[in-house]
Amino acid sequence: MPTNNSEIRELQFENAQFLPEVARFLEEGHTVTFGLKGYSMRPFLEHGRDKALLSKPTTLQKGDAVLAEISTGVFVLHRIVKIDGDNITLRGDGNLATEHCKREDIRGFALGFYRKGRETLDKTNSVKWRVYSTLWMGLFPIRRYLLAFYTRIWMRLFGPI
């Protein structure tokens, strides 16, 4: 039986170099998996721990996690909170502020996330993910307090969710 001697190498790039290439691959119809950087999708997606699986966007709806180019060369992986024609409003789960872009600025759609080092995908079209998304978006008025509790108390006692 043949053995697999191939070695997996991990390369790290600055987002400004890496994400335009991701967008190009997605536009060509490929799926892309990459590790997450930043804290804007806390508490459920963690910097340096979790990975996103993206595909080319087809239909978009409120609650979808997408990769968007909010200005030239500036990308965010955030959730859609409002769609008004071609105007899209985004917000990271760990953010209070919003970003705005056009429909054509959406470069990728999150099919799911590999969380906590697992090899199984948490699919964004699953009931679990949709319920989570709906609840978390609905908690927006009090999220400031929930996020403060999470970062100041929960993480010190128990670590990331």
PDB file of C-alpha atoms in Angstrom:
ATOM      1  CA  MET A   1       0.000   0.000   0.000  1.00  0.00           C
ATOM      2  CA  PRO A   2       1.498   3.379  -0.958  1.00  0.00           C
ATOM      3  CA  THR A   3       2.237   5.801   1.830  1.00  0.00           C
ATOM      4  CA  ASN A   4       1.579   9.479   1.622  1.00  0.00           C
ATOM      5  CA  ASN A   5       4.884  11.226   2.170  1.00  0.00           C
ATOM      6  CA  SER A   6       3.674  14.659   1.132  1.00  0.00           C
ATOM      7  CA  GLU A   7       4.292  17.351   3.653  1.00  0.00           C
ATOM      8  CA  ILE A   8       1.809  20.101   4.336  1.00  0.00           C
ATOM      9  CA  ARG A   9       3.423  23.487   4.642  1.00  0.00           C
ATOM     10  CA  GLU A  10       1.777  26.504   6.130  1.00  0.00           C
ATOM     11  CA  LEU A  11       2.565  29.895   4.670  1.00  0.00           C
ATOM     12  CA  GLN A  12       1.571  33.218   6.155  1.00  0.00           C
ATOM     13  CA  PHE A  13       0.963  36.387   4.172  1.00  0.00           C
ATOM     14  CA  GLU A  14      -0.272  39.847   4.976  1.00  0.00           C
ATOM     15  CA  ASN A  15      -3.998  40.204   4.270  1.00  0.00           C
ATOM     16  CA  ALA A  16      -3.276  42.920   1.690  1.00  0.00           C
ATOM     17  CA  GLN A  17      -1.362  40.368  -0.404  1.00  0.00           C
ATOM     18  CA  PHE A  18      -3.369  37.267   0.408  1.00  0.00           C
ATOM     19  CA  LEU A  19      -7.028  38.279   0.204  1.00  0.00           C
ATOM     20  CA  PRO A  20      -6.947  39.666  -3.361  1.00  0.00           C
ATOM     21  CA  GLU A  21      -5.623  36.245  -4.429  1.00  0.00           C
ATOM     22  CA  VAL A  22      -8.393  34.530  -2.451  1.00  0.00           C
ATOM     23  CA  ALA A  23     -10.927  36.749  -4.247  1.00  0.00           C
ATOM     24  CA  ARG A  24      -9.400  35.796  -7.604  1.00  0.00           C
ATOM     25  CA  PHE A  25      -9.598  32.061  -6.840  1.00  0.00           C
ATOM     26  CA  LEU A  26     -13.212  32.437  -5.708  1.00  0.00           C
ATOM     27  CA  GLU A  27     -14.111  34.339  -8.882  1.00  0.00           C
ATOM     28  CA  GLU A  28     -12.628  31.451 -10.892  1.00  0.00           C
ATOM     29  CA  GLY A  29     -15.027  29.075  -9.122  1.00  0.00           C
ATOM     30  CA  HIS A  30     -12.658  27.476  -6.609  1.00  0.00           C
ATOM     31  CA  THR A  31     -13.351  27.024  -2.908  1.00  0.00           C
ATOM     32  CA  VAL A  32     -10.779  28.414  -0.499  1.00  0.00           C
ATOM     33  CA  THR A  33     -10.015  27.570   3.123  1.00  0.00           C
ATOM     34  CA  PHE A  34      -7.920  29.928   5.225  1.00  0.00           C
ATOM     35  CA  GLY A  35      -7.179  30.697   8.846  1.00  0.00           C
ATOM     36  CA  LEU A  36      -8.933  33.656  10.383  1.00  0.00           C
ATOM     37  CA  LYS A  37      -7.105  36.767  11.542  1.00  0.00           C
ATOM     38  CA  GLY A  38      -8.672  39.387  13.759  1.00  0.00           C
ATOM     39  CA  TYR A  39     -11.263  39.496  16.497  1.00  0.00           C
ATOM     40  CA  SER A  40     -14.267  41.021  14.742  1.00  0.00           C
ATOM     41  CA  MET A  41     -16.235  37.757  14.627  1.00  0.00           C
ATOM     42  CA  ARG A  42     -15.887  36.967  18.317  1.00  0.00           C
ATOM     43  CA  PRO A  43     -17.141  35.295  20.396  1.00  0.00           C
ATOM     44  CA  PHE A  44     -17.634  32.249  18.175  1.00  0.00           C
ATOM     45  CA  LEU A  45     -14.822  32.627  15.642  1.00  0.00           C
ATOM     46  CA  GLU A  46     -11.331  33.117  17.046  1.00  0.00           C
ATOM     47  CA  HIS A  47      -8.179  34.683  15.634  1.00  0.00           C
ATOM     48  CA  GLY A  48      -5.522  32.088  14.829  1.00  0.00           C
ATOM     49  CA  ARG A  49      -7.713  29.152  15.845  1.00  0.00           C
ATOM     50  CA  ASP A  50     -10.540  28.849  13.341  1.00  0.00           C
ATOM     51  CA  LYS A  51     -10.682  28.514   9.558  1.00  0.00           C
ATOM     52  CA  ALA A  52     -13.267  29.609   6.992  1.00  0.00           C
ATOM     53  CA  LEU A  53     -14.338  27.683   3.884  1.00  0.00           C
ATOM     54  CA  LEU A  54     -15.470  30.126   1.187  1.00  0.00           C
ATOM     55  CA  SER A  55     -17.021  29.814  -2.243  1.00  0.00           C
ATOM     56  CA  LYS A  56     -18.099  32.259  -4.925  1.00  0.00           C
ATOM     57  CA  PRO A  57     -21.272  34.009  -3.761  1.00  0.00           C
ATOM     58  CA  THR A  58     -24.502  33.230  -5.570  1.00  0.00           C
ATOM     59  CA  THR A  59     -27.552  34.398  -3.651  1.00  0.00           C
ATOM     60  CA  LEU A  60     -27.145  36.559  -0.570  1.00  0.00           C
ATOM     61  CA  GLN A  61     -29.410  36.941   2.422  1.00  0.00           C
ATOM     62  CA  LYS A  62     -29.403  38.640   5.792  1.00  0.00           C
ATOM     63  CA  GLY A  63     -27.307  36.644   8.264  1.00  0.00           C
ATOM     64  CA  ASP A  64     -24.836  35.273   5.700  1.00  0.00           C
ATOM     65  CA  ALA A  65     -21.138  35.512   6.571  1.00  0.00           C
ATOM     66  CA  VAL A  66     -19.316  36.923   3.545  1.00  0.00           C
ATOM     67  CA  LEU A  67     -15.900  38.141   2.450  1.00  0.00           C
ATOM     68  CA  ALA A  68     -16.344  41.706   1.212  1.00  0.00           C
ATOM     69  CA  GLU A  69     -13.970  44.297  -0.205  1.00  0.00           C
ATOM     70  CA  ILE A  70     -15.216  47.390   1.635  1.00  0.00           C
ATOM     71  CA  SER A  71     -12.663  49.662  -0.038  1.00  0.00           C
ATOM     72  CA  THR A  72      -9.880  48.999  -2.520  1.00  0.00           C
ATOM     73  CA  GLY A  73      -7.720  46.233  -1.051  1.00  0.00           C
ATOM     74  CA  VAL A  74      -9.522  46.236   2.319  1.00  0.00           C
ATOM     75  CA  PHE A  75     -11.386  42.997   3.038  1.00  0.00           C
ATOM     76  CA  VAL A  76     -13.583  41.881   5.938  1.00  0.00           C
ATOM     77  CA  LEU A  77     -15.266  38.584   6.752  1.00  0.00           C
ATOM     78  CA  HIS A  78     -18.479  39.792   8.373  1.00  0.00           C
ATOM     79  CA  ARG A  79     -22.167  39.034   8.525  1.00  0.00           C
ATOM     80  CA  ILE A  80     -24.781  40.715   6.327  1.00  0.00           C
ATOM     81  CA  VAL A  81     -27.156  42.686   8.551  1.00  0.00           C
ATOM     82  CA  LYS A  82     -29.111  44.491   5.827  1.00  0.00           C
ATOM     83  CA  ILE A  83     -29.679  44.275   2.089  1.00  0.00           C
ATOM     84  CA  ASP A  84     -31.253  47.253   0.326  1.00  0.00           C
ATOM     85  CA  GLY A  85     -31.132  46.589  -3.406  1.00  0.00           C
ATOM     86  CA  ASP A  86     -27.426  46.587  -4.314  1.00  0.00           C
ATOM     87  CA  ASN A  87     -26.409  48.184  -0.996  1.00  0.00           C
ATOM     88  CA  ILE A  88     -25.148  45.763   1.649  1.00  0.00           C
ATOM     89  CA  THR A  89     -24.587  46.549   5.335  1.00  0.00           C
ATOM     90  CA  LEU A  90     -22.147  44.312   7.216  1.00  0.00           C
ATOM     91  CA  ARG A  91     -21.208  43.902  10.862  1.00  0.00           C
ATOM     92  CA  GLY A  92     -18.726  41.610  12.545  1.00  0.00           C
ATOM     93  CA  ASP A  93     -20.243  39.542  15.355  1.00  0.00           C
ATOM     94  CA  GLY A  94     -17.813  41.195  17.765  1.00  0.00           C
ATOM     95  CA  ASN A  95     -18.310  44.719  16.400  1.00  0.00           C
ATOM     96  CA  LEU A  96     -20.777  47.479  17.118  1.00  0.00           C
ATOM     97  CA  ALA A  97     -20.020  49.526  13.994  1.00  0.00           C
ATOM     98  CA  THR A  98     -21.133  48.599  10.483  1.00  0.00           C
ATOM     99  CA  GLU A  99     -19.436  48.616   7.096  1.00  0.00           C
ATOM    100  CA  HIS A 100     -21.112  49.288   3.775  1.00  0.00           C
ATOM    101  CA  CYS A 101     -20.465  47.909   0.330  1.00  0.00           C
ATOM    102  CA  LYS A 102     -22.213  47.111  -2.917  1.00  0.00           C
ATOM    103  CA  ARG A 103     -23.421  43.663  -3.934  1.00  0.00           C
ATOM    104  CA  GLU A 104     -20.578  43.397  -6.466  1.00  0.00           C
ATOM    105  CA  ASP A 105     -18.047  43.956  -3.631  1.00  0.00           C
ATOM    106  CA  ILE A 106     -19.002  40.632  -2.032  1.00  0.00           C
ATOM    107  CA  ARG A 107     -16.145  38.340  -3.049  1.00  0.00           C
ATOM    108  CA  GLY A 108     -16.912  35.176  -1.091  1.00  0.00           C
ATOM    109  CA  PHE A 109     -19.633  33.336   0.790  1.00  0.00           C
ATOM    110  CA  ALA A 110     -18.800  31.314   3.910  1.00  0.00           C
ATOM    111  CA  LEU A 111     -19.934  27.720   3.402  1.00  0.00           C
ATOM    112  CA  GLY A 112     -18.802  26.972   6.934  1.00  0.00           C
ATOM    113  CA  PHE A 113     -16.106  27.167   9.556  1.00  0.00           C
ATOM    114  CA  TYR A 114     -13.639  24.737  11.043  1.00  0.00           C
ATOM    115  CA  ARG A 115     -13.717  25.660  14.729  1.00  0.00           C
ATOM    116  CA  LYS A 116     -11.560  24.704  17.691  1.00  0.00           C
ATOM    117  CA  GLY A 117      -9.116  22.669  15.594  1.00  0.00           C
ATOM    118  CA  ARG A 118     -11.803  20.244  14.426  1.00  0.00           C
ATOM    119  CA  GLU A 119     -11.757  18.626  11.009  1.00  0.00           C
ATOM    120  CA  THR A 120     -15.551  18.685  10.678  1.00  0.00           C
ATOM    121  CA  LEU A 121     -17.134  21.717   9.082  1.00  0.00           C
ATOM    122  CA  ASP A 122     -19.768  23.755  10.922  1.00  0.00           C
ATOM    123  CA  LYS A 123     -21.914  24.474   7.862  1.00  0.00           C
ATOM    124  CA  THR A 124     -23.548  27.881   7.650  1.00  0.00           C
ATOM    125  CA  ASN A 125     -26.728  26.375   6.171  1.00  0.00           C
ATOM    126  CA  SER A 126     -27.217  24.062   9.174  1.00  0.00           C
ATOM    127  CA  VAL A 127     -30.057  24.601  11.626  1.00  0.00           C
ATOM    128  CA  LYS A 128     -27.512  25.154  14.416  1.00  0.00           C
ATOM    129  CA  TRP A 129     -25.740  27.945  12.521  1.00  0.00           C
ATOM    130  CA  ARG A 130     -28.971  29.622  11.373  1.00  0.00           C
ATOM    131  CA  VAL A 131     -30.410  29.611  14.915  1.00  0.00           C
ATOM    132  CA  TYR A 132     -27.149  31.005  16.286  1.00  0.00           C
ATOM    133  CA  SER A 133     -27.068  33.717  13.607  1.00  0.00           C
ATOM    134  CA  THR A 134     -30.658  34.764  14.190  1.00  0.00           C
ATOM    135  CA  LEU A 135     -30.235  34.898  17.971  1.00  0.00           C
ATOM    136  CA  TRP A 136     -26.917  36.737  17.902  1.00  0.00           C
ATOM    137  CA  MET A 137     -28.156  39.318  15.402  1.00  0.00           C
ATOM    138  CA  GLY A 138     -31.307  39.813  17.485  1.00  0.00           C
ATOM    139  CA  LEU A 139     -29.205  40.491  20.580  1.00  0.00           C
ATOM    140  CA  PHE A 140     -27.538  43.502  18.958  1.00  0.00           C
ATOM    141  CA  PRO A 141     -28.905  46.067  21.437  1.00  0.00           C
ATOM    142  CA  ILE A 142     -27.233  44.258  24.371  1.00  0.00           C
ATOM    143  CA  ARG A 143     -24.250  42.696  22.588  1.00  0.00           C
ATOM    144  CA  ARG A 144     -21.924  45.406  23.909  1.00  0.00           C
ATOM    145  CA  TYR A 145     -22.488  44.069  27.431  1.00  0.00           C
ATOM    146  CA  LEU A 146     -22.320  40.413  26.407  1.00  0.00           C
ATOM    147  CA  LEU A 147     -19.026  40.989  24.568  1.00  0.00           C
ATOM    148  CA  ALA A 148     -17.568  42.916  27.527  1.00  0.00           C
ATOM    149  CA  PHE A 149     -18.483  40.035  29.852  1.00  0.00           C
ATOM    150  CA  TYR A 150     -17.031  37.532  27.402  1.00  0.00           C
ATOM    151  CA  THR A 151     -13.669  39.283  26.943  1.00  0.00           C
ATOM    152  CA  ARG A 152     -13.170  40.527  30.508  1.00  0.00           C
ATOM    153  CA  ILE A 153     -14.532  37.643  32.555  1.00  0.00           C
ATOM    154  CA  TRP A 154     -15.376  34.511  30.549  1.00  0.00           C
ATOM    155  CA  MET A 155     -12.112  34.326  28.591  1.00  0.00           C
ATOM    156  CA  ARG A 156     -10.005  34.807  31.726  1.00  0.00           C
ATOM    157  CA  LEU A 157     -11.829  32.006  33.517  1.00  0.00           C
ATOM    158  CA  PHE A 158     -12.609  29.545  30.737  1.00  0.00           C
ATOM    159  CA  GLY A 159     -10.827  30.646  27.552  1.00  0.00           C
ATOM    160  CA  PRO A 160     -12.484  31.167  24.146  1.00  0.00           C
ATOM    161  CA  ILE A 161     -15.812  29.524  23.353  1.00  0.00           C
TER     162      ILE A 161
END
